[in-house]
Every structure is written in C-alpha cells, then in structure tokens.
XYZ file of C-alpha atoms in Angstrom:
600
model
C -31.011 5.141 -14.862
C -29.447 8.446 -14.375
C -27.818 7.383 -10.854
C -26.502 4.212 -12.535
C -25.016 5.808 -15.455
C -23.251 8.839 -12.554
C -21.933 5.492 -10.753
C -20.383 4.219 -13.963
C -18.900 7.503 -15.230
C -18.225 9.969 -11.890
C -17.213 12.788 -14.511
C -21.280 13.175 -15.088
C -21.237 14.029 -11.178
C -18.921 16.816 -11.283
C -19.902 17.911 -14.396
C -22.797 19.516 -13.287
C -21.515 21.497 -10.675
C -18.625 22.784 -12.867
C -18.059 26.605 -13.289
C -15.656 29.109 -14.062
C -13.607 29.297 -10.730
C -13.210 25.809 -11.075
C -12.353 25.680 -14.614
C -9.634 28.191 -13.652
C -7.923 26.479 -11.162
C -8.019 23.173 -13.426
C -6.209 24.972 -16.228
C -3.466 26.323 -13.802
C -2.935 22.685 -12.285
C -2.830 21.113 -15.707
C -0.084 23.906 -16.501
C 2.230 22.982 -13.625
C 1.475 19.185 -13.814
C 2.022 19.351 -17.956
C 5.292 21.018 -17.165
C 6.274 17.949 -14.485
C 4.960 15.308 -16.774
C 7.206 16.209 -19.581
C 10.549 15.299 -18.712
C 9.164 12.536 -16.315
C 7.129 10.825 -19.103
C 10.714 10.931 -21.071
C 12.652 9.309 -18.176
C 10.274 7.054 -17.018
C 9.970 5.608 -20.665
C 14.028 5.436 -20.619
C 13.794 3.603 -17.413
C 11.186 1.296 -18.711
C 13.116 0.540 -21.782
C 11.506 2.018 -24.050
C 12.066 4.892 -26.511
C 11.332 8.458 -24.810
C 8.113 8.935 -27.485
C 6.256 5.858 -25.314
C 6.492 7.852 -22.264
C 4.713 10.989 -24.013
C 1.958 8.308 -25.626
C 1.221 6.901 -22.116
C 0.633 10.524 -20.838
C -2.583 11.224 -23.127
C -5.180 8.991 -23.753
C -4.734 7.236 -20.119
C -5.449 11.056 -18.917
C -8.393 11.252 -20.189
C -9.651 7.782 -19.412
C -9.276 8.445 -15.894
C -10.916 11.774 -16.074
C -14.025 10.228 -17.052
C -14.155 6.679 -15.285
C -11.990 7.812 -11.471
C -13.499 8.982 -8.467
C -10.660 10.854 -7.530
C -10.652 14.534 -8.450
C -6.828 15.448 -7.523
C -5.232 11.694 -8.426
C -2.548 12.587 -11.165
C -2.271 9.347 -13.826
C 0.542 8.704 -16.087
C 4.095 6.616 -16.100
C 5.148 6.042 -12.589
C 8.803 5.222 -11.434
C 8.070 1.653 -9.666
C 5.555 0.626 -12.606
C 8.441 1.362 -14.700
C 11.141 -0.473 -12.970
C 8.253 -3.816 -13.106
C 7.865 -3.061 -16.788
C 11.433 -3.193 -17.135
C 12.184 -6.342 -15.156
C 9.207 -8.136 -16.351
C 10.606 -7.951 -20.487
C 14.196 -7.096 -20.113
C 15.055 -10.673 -19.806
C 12.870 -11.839 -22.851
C 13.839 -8.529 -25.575
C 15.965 -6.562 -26.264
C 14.931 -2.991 -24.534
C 14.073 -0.111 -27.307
C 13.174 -3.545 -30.136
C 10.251 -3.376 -31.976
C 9.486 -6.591 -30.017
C 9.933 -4.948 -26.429
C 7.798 -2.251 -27.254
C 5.062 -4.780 -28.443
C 5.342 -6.292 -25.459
C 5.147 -3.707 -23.012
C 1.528 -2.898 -24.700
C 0.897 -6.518 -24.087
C 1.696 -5.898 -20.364
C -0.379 -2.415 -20.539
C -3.400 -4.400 -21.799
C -2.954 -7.444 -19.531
C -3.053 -5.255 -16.696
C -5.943 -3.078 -17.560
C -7.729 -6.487 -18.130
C -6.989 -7.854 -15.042
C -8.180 -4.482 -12.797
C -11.253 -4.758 -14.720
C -11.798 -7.964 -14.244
C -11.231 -7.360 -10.346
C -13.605 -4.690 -10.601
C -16.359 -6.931 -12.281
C -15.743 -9.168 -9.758
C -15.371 -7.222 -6.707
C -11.634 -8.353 -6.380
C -10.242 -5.487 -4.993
C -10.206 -6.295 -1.427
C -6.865 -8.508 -2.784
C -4.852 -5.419 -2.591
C -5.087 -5.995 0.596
C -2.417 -8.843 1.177
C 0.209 -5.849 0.168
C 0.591 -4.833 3.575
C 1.659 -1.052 4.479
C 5.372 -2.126 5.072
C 5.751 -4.788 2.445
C 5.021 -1.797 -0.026
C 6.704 1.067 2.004
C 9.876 -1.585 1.728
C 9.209 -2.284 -1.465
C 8.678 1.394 -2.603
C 12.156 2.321 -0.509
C 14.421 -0.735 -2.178
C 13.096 -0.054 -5.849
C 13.693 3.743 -5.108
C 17.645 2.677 -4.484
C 17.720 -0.205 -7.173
C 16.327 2.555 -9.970
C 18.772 5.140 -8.346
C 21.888 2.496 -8.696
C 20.694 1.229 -11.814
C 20.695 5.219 -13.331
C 24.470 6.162 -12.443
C 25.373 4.407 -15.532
C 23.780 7.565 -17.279
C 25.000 9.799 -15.665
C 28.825 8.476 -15.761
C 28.870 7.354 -19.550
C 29.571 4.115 -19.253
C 27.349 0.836 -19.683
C 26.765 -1.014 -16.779
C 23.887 -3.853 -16.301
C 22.494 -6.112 -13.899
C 19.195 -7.547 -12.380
C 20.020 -6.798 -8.598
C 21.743 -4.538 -7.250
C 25.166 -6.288 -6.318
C 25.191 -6.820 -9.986
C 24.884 -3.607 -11.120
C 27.270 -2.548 -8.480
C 30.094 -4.624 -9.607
C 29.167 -3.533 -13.135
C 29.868 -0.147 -12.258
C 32.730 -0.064 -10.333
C 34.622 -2.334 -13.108
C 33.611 -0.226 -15.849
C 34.254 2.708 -13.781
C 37.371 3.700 -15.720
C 35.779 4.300 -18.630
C 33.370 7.269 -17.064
C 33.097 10.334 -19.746
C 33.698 13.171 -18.297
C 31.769 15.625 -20.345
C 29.202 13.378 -19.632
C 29.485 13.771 -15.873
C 29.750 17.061 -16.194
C 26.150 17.524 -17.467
C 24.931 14.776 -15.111
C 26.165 15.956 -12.182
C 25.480 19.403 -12.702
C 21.526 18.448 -13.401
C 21.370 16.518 -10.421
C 23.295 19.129 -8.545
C 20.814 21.751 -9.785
C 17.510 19.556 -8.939
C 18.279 18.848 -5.507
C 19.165 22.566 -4.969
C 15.724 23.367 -6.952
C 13.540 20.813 -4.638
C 14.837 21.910 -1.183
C 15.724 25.366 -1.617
C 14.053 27.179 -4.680
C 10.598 27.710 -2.687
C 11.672 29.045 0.655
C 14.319 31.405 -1.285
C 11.181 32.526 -4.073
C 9.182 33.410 -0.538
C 12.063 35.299 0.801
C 12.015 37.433 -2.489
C 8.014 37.694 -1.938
C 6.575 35.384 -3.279
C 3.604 33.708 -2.192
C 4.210 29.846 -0.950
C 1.410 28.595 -3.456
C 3.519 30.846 -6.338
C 6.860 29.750 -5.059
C 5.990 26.112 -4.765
C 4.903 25.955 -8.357
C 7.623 28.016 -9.725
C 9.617 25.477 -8.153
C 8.330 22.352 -9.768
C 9.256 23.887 -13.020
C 12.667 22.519 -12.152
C 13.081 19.407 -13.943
C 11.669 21.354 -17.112
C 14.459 24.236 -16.332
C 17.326 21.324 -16.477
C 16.305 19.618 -19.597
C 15.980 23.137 -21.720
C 19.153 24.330 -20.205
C 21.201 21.142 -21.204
C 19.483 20.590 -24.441
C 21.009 23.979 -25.045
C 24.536 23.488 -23.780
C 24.557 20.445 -26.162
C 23.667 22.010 -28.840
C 25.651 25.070 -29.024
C 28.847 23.091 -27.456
C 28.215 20.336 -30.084
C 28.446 17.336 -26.923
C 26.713 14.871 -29.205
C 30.016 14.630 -31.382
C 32.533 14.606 -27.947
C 30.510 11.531 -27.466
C 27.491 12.642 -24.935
C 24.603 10.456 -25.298
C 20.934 11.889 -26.328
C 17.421 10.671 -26.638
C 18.336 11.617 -30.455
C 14.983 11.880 -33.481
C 11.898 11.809 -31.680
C 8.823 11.422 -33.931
C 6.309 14.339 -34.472
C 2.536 13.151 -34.133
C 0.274 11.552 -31.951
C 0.358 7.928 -31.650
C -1.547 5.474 -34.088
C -4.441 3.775 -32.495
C -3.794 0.048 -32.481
C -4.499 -3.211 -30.715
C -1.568 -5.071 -29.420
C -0.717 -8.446 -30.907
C -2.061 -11.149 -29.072
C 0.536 -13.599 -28.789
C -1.003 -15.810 -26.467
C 2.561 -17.804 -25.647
C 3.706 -14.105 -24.622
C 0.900 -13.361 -22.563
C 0.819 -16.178 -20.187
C 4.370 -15.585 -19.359
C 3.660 -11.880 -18.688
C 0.590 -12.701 -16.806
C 2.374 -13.029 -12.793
C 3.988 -9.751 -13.782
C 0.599 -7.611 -15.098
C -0.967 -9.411 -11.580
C 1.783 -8.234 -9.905
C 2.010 -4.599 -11.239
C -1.735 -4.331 -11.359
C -2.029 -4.970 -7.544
C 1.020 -2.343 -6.719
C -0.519 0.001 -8.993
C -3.679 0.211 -7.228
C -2.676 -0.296 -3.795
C -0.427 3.169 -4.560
C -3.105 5.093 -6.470
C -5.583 3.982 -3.587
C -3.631 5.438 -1.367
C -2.695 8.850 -2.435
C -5.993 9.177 -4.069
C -7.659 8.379 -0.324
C -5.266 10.798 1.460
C -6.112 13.931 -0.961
C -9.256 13.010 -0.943
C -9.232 13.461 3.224
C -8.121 16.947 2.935
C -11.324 18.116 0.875
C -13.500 16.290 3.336
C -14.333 13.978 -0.110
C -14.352 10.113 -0.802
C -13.302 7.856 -3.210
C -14.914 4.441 -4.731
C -12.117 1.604 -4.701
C -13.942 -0.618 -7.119
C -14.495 2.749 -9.540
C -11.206 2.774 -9.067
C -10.320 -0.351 -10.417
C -12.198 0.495 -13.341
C -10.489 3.912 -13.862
C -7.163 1.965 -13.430
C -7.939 -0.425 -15.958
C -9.375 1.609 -18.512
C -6.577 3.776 -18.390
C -3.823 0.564 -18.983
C -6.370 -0.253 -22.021
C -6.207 3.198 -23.120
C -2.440 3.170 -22.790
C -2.134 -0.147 -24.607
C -4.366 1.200 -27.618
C -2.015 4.233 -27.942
C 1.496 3.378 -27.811
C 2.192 3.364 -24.174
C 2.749 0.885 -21.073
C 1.403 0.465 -17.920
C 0.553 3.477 -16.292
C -1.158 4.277 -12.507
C -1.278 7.407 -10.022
C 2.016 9.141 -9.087
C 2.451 10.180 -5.223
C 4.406 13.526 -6.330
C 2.484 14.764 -9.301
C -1.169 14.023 -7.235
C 0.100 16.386 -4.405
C 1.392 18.874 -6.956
C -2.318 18.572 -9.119
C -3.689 19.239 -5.495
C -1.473 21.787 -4.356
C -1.962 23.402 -7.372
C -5.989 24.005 -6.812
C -6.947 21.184 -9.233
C -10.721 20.698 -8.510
C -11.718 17.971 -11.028
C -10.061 15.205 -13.329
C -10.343 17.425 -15.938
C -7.380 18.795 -14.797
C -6.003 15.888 -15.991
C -7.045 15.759 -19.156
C -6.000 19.357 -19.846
C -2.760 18.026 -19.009
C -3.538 14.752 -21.463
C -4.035 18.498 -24.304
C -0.699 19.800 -22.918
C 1.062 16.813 -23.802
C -0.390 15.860 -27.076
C 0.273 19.874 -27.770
C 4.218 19.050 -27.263
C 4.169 15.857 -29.087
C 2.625 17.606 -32.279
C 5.071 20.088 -32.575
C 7.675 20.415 -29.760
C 9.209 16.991 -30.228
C 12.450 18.064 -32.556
C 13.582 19.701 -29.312
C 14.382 17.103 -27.839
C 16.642 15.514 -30.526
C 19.980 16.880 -28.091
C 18.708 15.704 -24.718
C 21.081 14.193 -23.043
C 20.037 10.719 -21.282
C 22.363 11.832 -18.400
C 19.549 15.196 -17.270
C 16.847 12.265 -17.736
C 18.819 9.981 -14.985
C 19.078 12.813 -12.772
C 15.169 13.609 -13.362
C 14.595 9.432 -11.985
C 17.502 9.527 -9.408
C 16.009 12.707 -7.538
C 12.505 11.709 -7.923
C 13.019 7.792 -6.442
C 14.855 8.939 -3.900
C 12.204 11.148 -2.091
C 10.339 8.158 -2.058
C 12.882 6.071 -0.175
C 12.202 5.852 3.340
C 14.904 3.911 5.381
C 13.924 5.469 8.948
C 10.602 3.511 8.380
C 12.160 0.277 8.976
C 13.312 1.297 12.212
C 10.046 2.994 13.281
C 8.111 -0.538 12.344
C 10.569 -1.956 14.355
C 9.793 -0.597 17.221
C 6.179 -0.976 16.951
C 5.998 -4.785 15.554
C 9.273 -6.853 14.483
C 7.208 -8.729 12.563
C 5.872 -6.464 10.503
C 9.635 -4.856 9.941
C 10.753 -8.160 9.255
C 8.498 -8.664 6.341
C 9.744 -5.248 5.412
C 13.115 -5.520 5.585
C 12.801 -8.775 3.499
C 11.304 -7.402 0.815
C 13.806 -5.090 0.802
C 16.174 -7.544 0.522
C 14.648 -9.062 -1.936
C 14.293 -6.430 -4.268
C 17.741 -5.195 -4.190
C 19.846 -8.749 -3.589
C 17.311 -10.981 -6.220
C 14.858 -9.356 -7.909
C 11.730 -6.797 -8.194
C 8.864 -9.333 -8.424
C 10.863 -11.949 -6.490
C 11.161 -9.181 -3.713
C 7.330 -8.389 -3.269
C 6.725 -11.893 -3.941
C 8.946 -12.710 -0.628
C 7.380 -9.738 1.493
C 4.069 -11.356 0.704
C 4.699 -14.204 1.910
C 6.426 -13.995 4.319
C 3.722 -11.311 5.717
C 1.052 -14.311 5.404
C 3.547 -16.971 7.254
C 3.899 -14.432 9.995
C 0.121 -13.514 10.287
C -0.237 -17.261 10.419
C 2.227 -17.745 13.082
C 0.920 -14.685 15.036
C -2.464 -15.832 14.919
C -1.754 -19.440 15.664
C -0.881 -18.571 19.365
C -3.697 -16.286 20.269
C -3.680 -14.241 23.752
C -5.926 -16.079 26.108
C -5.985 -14.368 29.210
C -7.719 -15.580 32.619
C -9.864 -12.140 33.530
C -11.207 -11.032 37.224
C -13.666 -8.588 38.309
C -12.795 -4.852 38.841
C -13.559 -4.166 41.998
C -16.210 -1.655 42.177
C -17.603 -1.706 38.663
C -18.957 -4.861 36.102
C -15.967 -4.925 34.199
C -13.278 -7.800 33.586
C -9.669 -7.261 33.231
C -6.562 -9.702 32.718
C -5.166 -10.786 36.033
C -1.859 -10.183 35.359
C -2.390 -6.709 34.650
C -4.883 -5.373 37.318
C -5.900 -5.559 40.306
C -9.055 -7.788 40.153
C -11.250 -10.122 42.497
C -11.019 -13.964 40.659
C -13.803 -16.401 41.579
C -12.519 -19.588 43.319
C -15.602 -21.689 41.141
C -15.598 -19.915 38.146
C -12.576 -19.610 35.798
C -13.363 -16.784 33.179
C -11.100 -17.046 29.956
C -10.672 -14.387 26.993
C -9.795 -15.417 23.918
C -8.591 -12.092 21.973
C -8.352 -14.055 18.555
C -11.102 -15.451 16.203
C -10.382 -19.343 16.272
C -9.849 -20.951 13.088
C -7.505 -24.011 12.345
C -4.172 -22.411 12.680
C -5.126 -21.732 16.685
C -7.841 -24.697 17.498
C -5.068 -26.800 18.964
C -3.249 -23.981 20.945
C -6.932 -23.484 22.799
C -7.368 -26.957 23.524
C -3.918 -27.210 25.486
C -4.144 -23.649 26.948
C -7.053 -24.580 28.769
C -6.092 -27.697 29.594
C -3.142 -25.868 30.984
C -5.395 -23.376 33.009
C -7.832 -26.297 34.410
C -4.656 -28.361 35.978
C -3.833 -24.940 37.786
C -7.513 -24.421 39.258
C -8.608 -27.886 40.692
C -11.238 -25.813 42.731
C -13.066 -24.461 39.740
C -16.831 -26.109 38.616
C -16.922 -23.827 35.675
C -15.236 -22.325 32.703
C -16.623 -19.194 30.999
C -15.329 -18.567 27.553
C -15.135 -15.178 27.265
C -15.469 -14.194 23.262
C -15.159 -10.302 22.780
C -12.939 -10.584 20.007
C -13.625 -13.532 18.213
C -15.137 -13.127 15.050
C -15.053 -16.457 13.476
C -14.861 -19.985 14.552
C -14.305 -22.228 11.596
C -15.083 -26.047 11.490
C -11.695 -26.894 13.420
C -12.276 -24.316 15.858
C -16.046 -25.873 16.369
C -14.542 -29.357 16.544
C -11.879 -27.873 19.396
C -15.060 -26.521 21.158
C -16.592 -29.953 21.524
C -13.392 -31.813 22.268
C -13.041 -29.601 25.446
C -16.464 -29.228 26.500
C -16.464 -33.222 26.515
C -12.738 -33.099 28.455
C -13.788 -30.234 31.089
C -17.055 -32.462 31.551
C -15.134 -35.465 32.397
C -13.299 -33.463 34.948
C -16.181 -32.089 36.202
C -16.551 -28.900 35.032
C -19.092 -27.086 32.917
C -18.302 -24.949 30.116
C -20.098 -22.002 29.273
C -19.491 -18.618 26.552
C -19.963 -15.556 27.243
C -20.537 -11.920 24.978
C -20.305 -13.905 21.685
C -20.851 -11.702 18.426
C -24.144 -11.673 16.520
C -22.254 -13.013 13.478
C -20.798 -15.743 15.272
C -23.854 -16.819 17.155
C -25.599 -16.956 13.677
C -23.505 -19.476 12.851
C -23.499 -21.242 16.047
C -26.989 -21.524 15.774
C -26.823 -23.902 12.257
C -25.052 -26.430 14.622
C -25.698 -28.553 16.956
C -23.483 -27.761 19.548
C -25.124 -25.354 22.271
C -27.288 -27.964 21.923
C -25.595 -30.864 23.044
C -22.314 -28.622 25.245
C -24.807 -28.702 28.368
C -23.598 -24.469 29.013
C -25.123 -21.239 28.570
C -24.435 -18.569 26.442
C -24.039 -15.231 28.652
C -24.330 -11.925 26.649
C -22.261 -10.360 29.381
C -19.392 -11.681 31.538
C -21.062 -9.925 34.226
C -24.000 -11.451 34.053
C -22.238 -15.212 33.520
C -20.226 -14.247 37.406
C -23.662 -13.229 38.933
C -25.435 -16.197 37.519
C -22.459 -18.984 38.711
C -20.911 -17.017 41.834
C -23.369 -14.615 43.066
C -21.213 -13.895 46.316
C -17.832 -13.115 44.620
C -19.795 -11.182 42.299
C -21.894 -8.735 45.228
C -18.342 -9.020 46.996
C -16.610 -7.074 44.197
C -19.239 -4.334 43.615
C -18.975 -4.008 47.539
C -15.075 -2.897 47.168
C -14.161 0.279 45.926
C -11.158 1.248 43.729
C -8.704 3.546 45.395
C -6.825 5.432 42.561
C -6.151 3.213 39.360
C -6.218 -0.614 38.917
C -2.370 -1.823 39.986
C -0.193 -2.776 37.181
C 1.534 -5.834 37.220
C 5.152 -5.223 37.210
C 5.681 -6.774 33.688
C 4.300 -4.080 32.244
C 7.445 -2.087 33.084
C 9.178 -3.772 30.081
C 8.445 -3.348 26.754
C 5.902 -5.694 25.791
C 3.516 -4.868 22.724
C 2.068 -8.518 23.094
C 0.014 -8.102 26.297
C -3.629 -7.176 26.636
C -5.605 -5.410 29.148
C-alpha cells in the first residue's frame, strides 16, 4: 500500500531522506528562482493577455502541485513564454485581452489542459508526445521565440501595433512607426541594453572580481529583478507615467480566490484543439529538460507521473486565478544550478511569491510595460536556434524540411496552424520515407559468417541463392514497393533457385505486408524459385505463427543467414570461409559522395 501511495505522490519518496544540507540548498534555489519568477510571471501574463496579477497567481499553487505529484526534483513550473504565446493566440481572436471574459477563459484553457494530461495519464497516452518530433519543436520553439520577440517591440517603442503573423505585425510596426515615444524607448532600450549586458557579461566580470562561478552565476540572474526596481524608480521620481510612459498600473494585494471556472460548454469545445495542442508542447518541453537534469544526478524521471504532475498543476492553476502553466528550460537549469535537491524547492518559491503578492504588489503600480518586453524579448531569444536548421540539414533534409515548415508556419500563418503543419508534414514524410524501404541484395564476407550489401563490400554472392535485406518493417505503405523490387531483382538473376528474405530489421508485417508475402512466394514459385526467410524477430515470428502462411509458402525459416547459405549452397558457403580478408572490406565508390540513405 505504502509503494502504491510513493508511486502516486513521489514527494513521500524524498521526504524521507530529507535533511538539513538539503533543506539548505532548497531554500537558496527557491531564493534565486523566486527572484527570476517575479518579473517573468509579470511578462509572461502581459504576453498572454492577461493582467500582470495572473502571472503571480499561476506561480503558487501550480508550485506546489508539482512538488508533491512530479518526479522531477530540479524541473522549475510556472508561466512559460511559448505556453503563453498559445494562450494568447488561442483567445485573442474570441475576447478582448485583459476582459473579464478573456481571463475566464484562459482558466477554461488552464483546466482543459490539466484535464486532458490527466486523462493521458489515466490512459497511458503519453507516448502521443511523441509525433512532436525533435525539429518540429526545436522549429517551433525558434519561430515563436522571433514571433513573441516581433510581437514585443510595440512595447518597447510606444506605439500599438497588432497582428496574428508576423508580416502583419511587421507592417503594423513600421506604419505606426512615426508615432514611437521616445521616453518610452528610452527606458526600453536601456532595459534591454542592460539585460543582454547582464546575461553575457555580469558572471565572467563577478569571477574576475573573485567571485566564485556558482556566486557569480546567481548574482547574475538577479538581472531582470535589477531592471524592473531600477525603472520602477526612474518612473516614479521622473513622473514618466504623466509624459505618457505606459505601466502595469494598481495591482491587487492578496492571494487569489479559490474558484472553479465557468463551464461554458460552447467555449470549451472551441478551446479544446488548442488545450490538446498546448498540453502536448507542454509536456514534450517539461519532459525534456526534466530528463536532461535528471541525467546529470545519475536520477530518472516517470513520464506518465509526469503527466499527472502536469495536469494537476493546470488544475491547480485554473482553481487559482492563473493559465496554463508547464516547466521552463531557463529557470530548471537555474533551480539546478542553484543546488536545488527536491521539488520543495519549488514550493518555497510557490511561499516567495505568495510573500510578494501579499504585500509587495503596490510596487509595481509604476512598472513600465516597456522593462517587461525587454524581460520576454531577451528571454525568447536564447531559445531561438536558427543554426539548427542548417545542422538538420545536413544530417536529414527531411527532417529540416518539416522544420523549416513549421517555422514558416508559425511566423507567415499562425502558432497552432504552424505546429499543426510541422506535424504533418513530419507524418507525410515518415510515410513517404518508409514507403520505399532499403532492400539490399547481401554476399558473404569472405573469411567470416557475416553478410554485407554488395554494393558496399567486397563479398562472395551465390550464383543459386539470392539473399535480400529488407531494412524496414513492412506494413501497407511499402507492401507494393517489395513486390516489384523483387520482381526487379529475380529478372536480373535468371540463374538463381532461391530467394532468402533476409529480416534483421523488420519488426512488423501487417496484413498487407502478409498478403505481399504470399503474392510473391506464389510468383517466385511459378518461376521456379523457392522462397525462404531468414533471422526473423521473436515478435514477428509470434505472429507469423497465428497464420497460415509458413505453412502453405513451401520455405524455411533460417535463424541465421549463415546458416540459410550453408543449408542451399554449401560450396559457395565453405568457399568464402576458405578466403581471407586482406585489410578492410572494399568500398564501393559511391560511398565517396554524400549519401545518408545507404546501408552497410
């Protein structure tokens, strides 16, 4: 019972081994995080559309949800800057952003999505994360990075400027350009000036002083909280609110009132593809970081825990006033750089929070909106990463493809419609890819039991035996394409009494694929030629086995390609083992050129 309940709630795991060092190095990480969290929670709320407050609300009770349900202990959880940009796109076109309305609806969203990781948790769903593919999100991380970057000068110039894609919101700004206020600017550019400076030079100049690089690095995250104080001061004692600066303005004392969202069930099914869509991004990124700290400490992490964590802390956010939340990349590596042993780090920084919403609120009455768009604009942009298109290219132009679509996407139509497109596109190429498997005809090493492609090697080929590797599992996309490849490879070898299927890396054959079996047994028997499989997978053997097909095919079913040459050809077999190998195989000249495609 015990166990169960320490599977349900991982904090009952940790708790047990928790002492004073740790407890220590948990306050000091909550300390540095709460100091991050602050002006991020305010500018990711501004980005989101919402008033500043909602960011603070979604950096408490989500906090402490996590603490108790994640299996993380370094994963930071709060308002993140691509969750904000969905939460934005998704009801910016149905409210107006900062109505009573919008902010009911984000909730909505918040609760929609925690409801939807749980229910993928319940039901083991999480393995649909999956179909976000590395670069579909790296492209999608890099375009919303720019597109939240764009969309932000606005603040910083003074002037209003809107737009659902970025060629909008271009020509938006460059007509209203005119009108830029210059005190405005001023502050703007100064903050973003001064954070930039801050994030690539305030550490290395702190260790030149003497400072140690654990010291310097978290005097330097301090930055953001540096910028806001400082300009919250220059507009007060300048008086830049009259001379027409914008500012976050009252922000209300208190924590949040505990309520559930209205259910307006119209509402809901139109936010539904968006919670889906954010839900899925969401976890994919807090999987990711939360897998990659973990690594360091030599721990683990539970994806389907994690699911629950996620959700519970969307519920939790939707119960308090907030919107969707999920793990930040920057403020997980600063928890774990920080010495952060155990969520409750978190939820000390959940404390921290609700401390400065109780009574440090009024302070923020003469923000200026401009230091909060410099707070986004410097933290999206170390998340764009252009160079990675080019590296992907090099690797696999299909996979860049899918990522530079989805970067088009995003930036030229849409946020969702962007993902949406890398998706797919990602599943028409994998279809594509996989409908044209490699087939290879193989040959003996000389010298050893091994079988390599004959294009590639050096090999000794049996004149009666034609040995074929698939390097695909065959399924209806590709059962065609193997019916007219060997076809193709019969016509060439009219000497050949038999045709060994060699299955290394097949790991399914479907009912098309099956049917595609028989059709050419049946054809290669009319020709006069027996076919025959060779080192099939337990797994698909199994299933084999439920059929009546080994039955009826009139081959055998080798467990080694070896053994199917010695059993057919004896003497080409005992003639290769005879040769020996001087130096390495020879490789075919091809291979000279780039060509990621070919197989051994």
């Amino acid at each position: 019972m015990k166990e169960r309940l320490a599977r349900f709630l991982p904090c009952l795991q940790w708790a047990r081994q928790y002492d004073r060092d740790a407890a220590g190095k948990d306050f000091l990480a909550a300390a540095i995080v709460t100091l991050m969290l602050i002006p991020q929670s305010l500018a990711y709320a501004m980005l989101a559309g919402l008033p500043p407050i909602n960011g603070l609300y979604a950096s408490i009770l989500p906090l402490i949800a996590y603490a108790l349900f994640g299996t993380s202990r370094t994963l930071a959880v709060g308002p993140v800057a691509v969750v904000s940009l969905m939460t934005a796109a998704a009801l910016g076109p149905l409210f107006a952003s900062g109505s009573a309305e919008y902010a009911g609806a984000a909730l909505l969203l918040a609760l929609l999505s925690g409801a939807l990781l749980l229910a993928m948790a319940v039901l083991r769903l999480g393995f649909l994360a999956n179909f976000l593919s590395h670069p579909v999100i790296s492209g999608f991380i890099s375009a919303s990075g720019l597109l939240i970057a764009l969309g932000q000068l606005k603040h910083i110039l003074g002037i209003r400027a809107a737009g659902e894609h970025a060629p909008q919101l271009l020509l938006d700004l460059l007509a209203n350009l005119p009108d830029t206020h210059l005190p405005t600017l001023a502050i703007g550019a100064s903050a973003l000036a001064f954070l930039f400076l801050v994030r690539s030079r305030l550490s290395p100049w702190l260790q030149a002083l003497g400072f140690t690089p654990r010291v310097a690095g978290s005097l330097a995250k301090t930055g953001p909280v540096l910028a806001l104080l400082a300009s919250i001061l220059a507009v007060s004692l300048l008086d830049l609110a009259e001379a027409g600066v914008r500012v976050v303005g009252a922000v209300p004392s208190g924590l949040p009132a505990f309520s559930l969202p209205t259910l307006d069930l119209a509402l809901a099914t139109q936010l539904l593809p968006a919670a889906l869509l954010i839900s899925l991004v969401g976890f994919v990124e807090s999987v990711s970081v939360a897998q990659t700290l973990a690594a360091k400490r030599r721990q683990r992490i539970e994806p389907n825990q994690e699911l629950v964590a996620l959700g519970a802390s969307n519920v939790a956010a939707a119960l308090s006033g907030g919107f969707p939340v999920t793990g930040g990349f920057a403020r997980s590596v600063v928890n774990f750089d920080a010495g952060a042993q155990t969520p409750l780090a978190g939820a000390l920084t959940a404390v921290g929070i609700a401390v400065t919403v109780l009574f440090f609120t009024p302070l923020f009455h003469n923000l200026p909106q401009a230091v909060l768009a410099a707070t986004i604009i410097v933290a999206v942009l170390s998340l764009v990463d252009l160079g990675a298109l080019k590296r992907t290219w090099r690797y696999s132009r299909q996979d860049a493809a899918a990522m530079a679509a989805t970067m088009l996407g995003v930036l030229l139509v849409g946020v969702e419609a962007g993902i949406l497109i890398g998706v797919g596109l990602s599943l028409l190429l994998f279809l594509w890819r996989t409908s044209q498997p490699h087939i290879a005809v193989v040959g003996q090493l000389p010298g050893s039991e091994h079988f390599r492609n004959i294009e590639r090697f050096a090999v000794v080929e049996s004149p009666k035996v034609l040995s074929v590797r698939v390097d695909e599992s065959l399924y209806f996309p590709n059962a065609r394409y193997l019916e007219d490849r060997i076809a193709e490879l019969v016509t060439r070898r009219p000497a050949a009494e038999h045709l060994v299927l060699m299955c290394p890396g097949v790991n399914l054959i479907d009912a098309s694929a099956l049917e595609s079996l028989e059709a050419i047994s049946a054809r290669l028997h009319a020709a006069g030629i027996q076919l025959h499989l060779s080192e099939v997978k337990g797994p698909v053997m199994d299933r084999l086995s439920q059929t009546d097909f080994l039955a009826h095919f009139g081959g055998r079913v080798f467990i080694s390609q070896f053994e199917a040459l010695a059993e057919l050809d004896p003497q080409t077999t005992r003639r290769a083992i005879g040769q020996r190998r001087n130096g390495l195989p020879f490789v075919h000249p091809q291979l000279q050129e780039s060509d990621s495609e070919k197989r051994p």
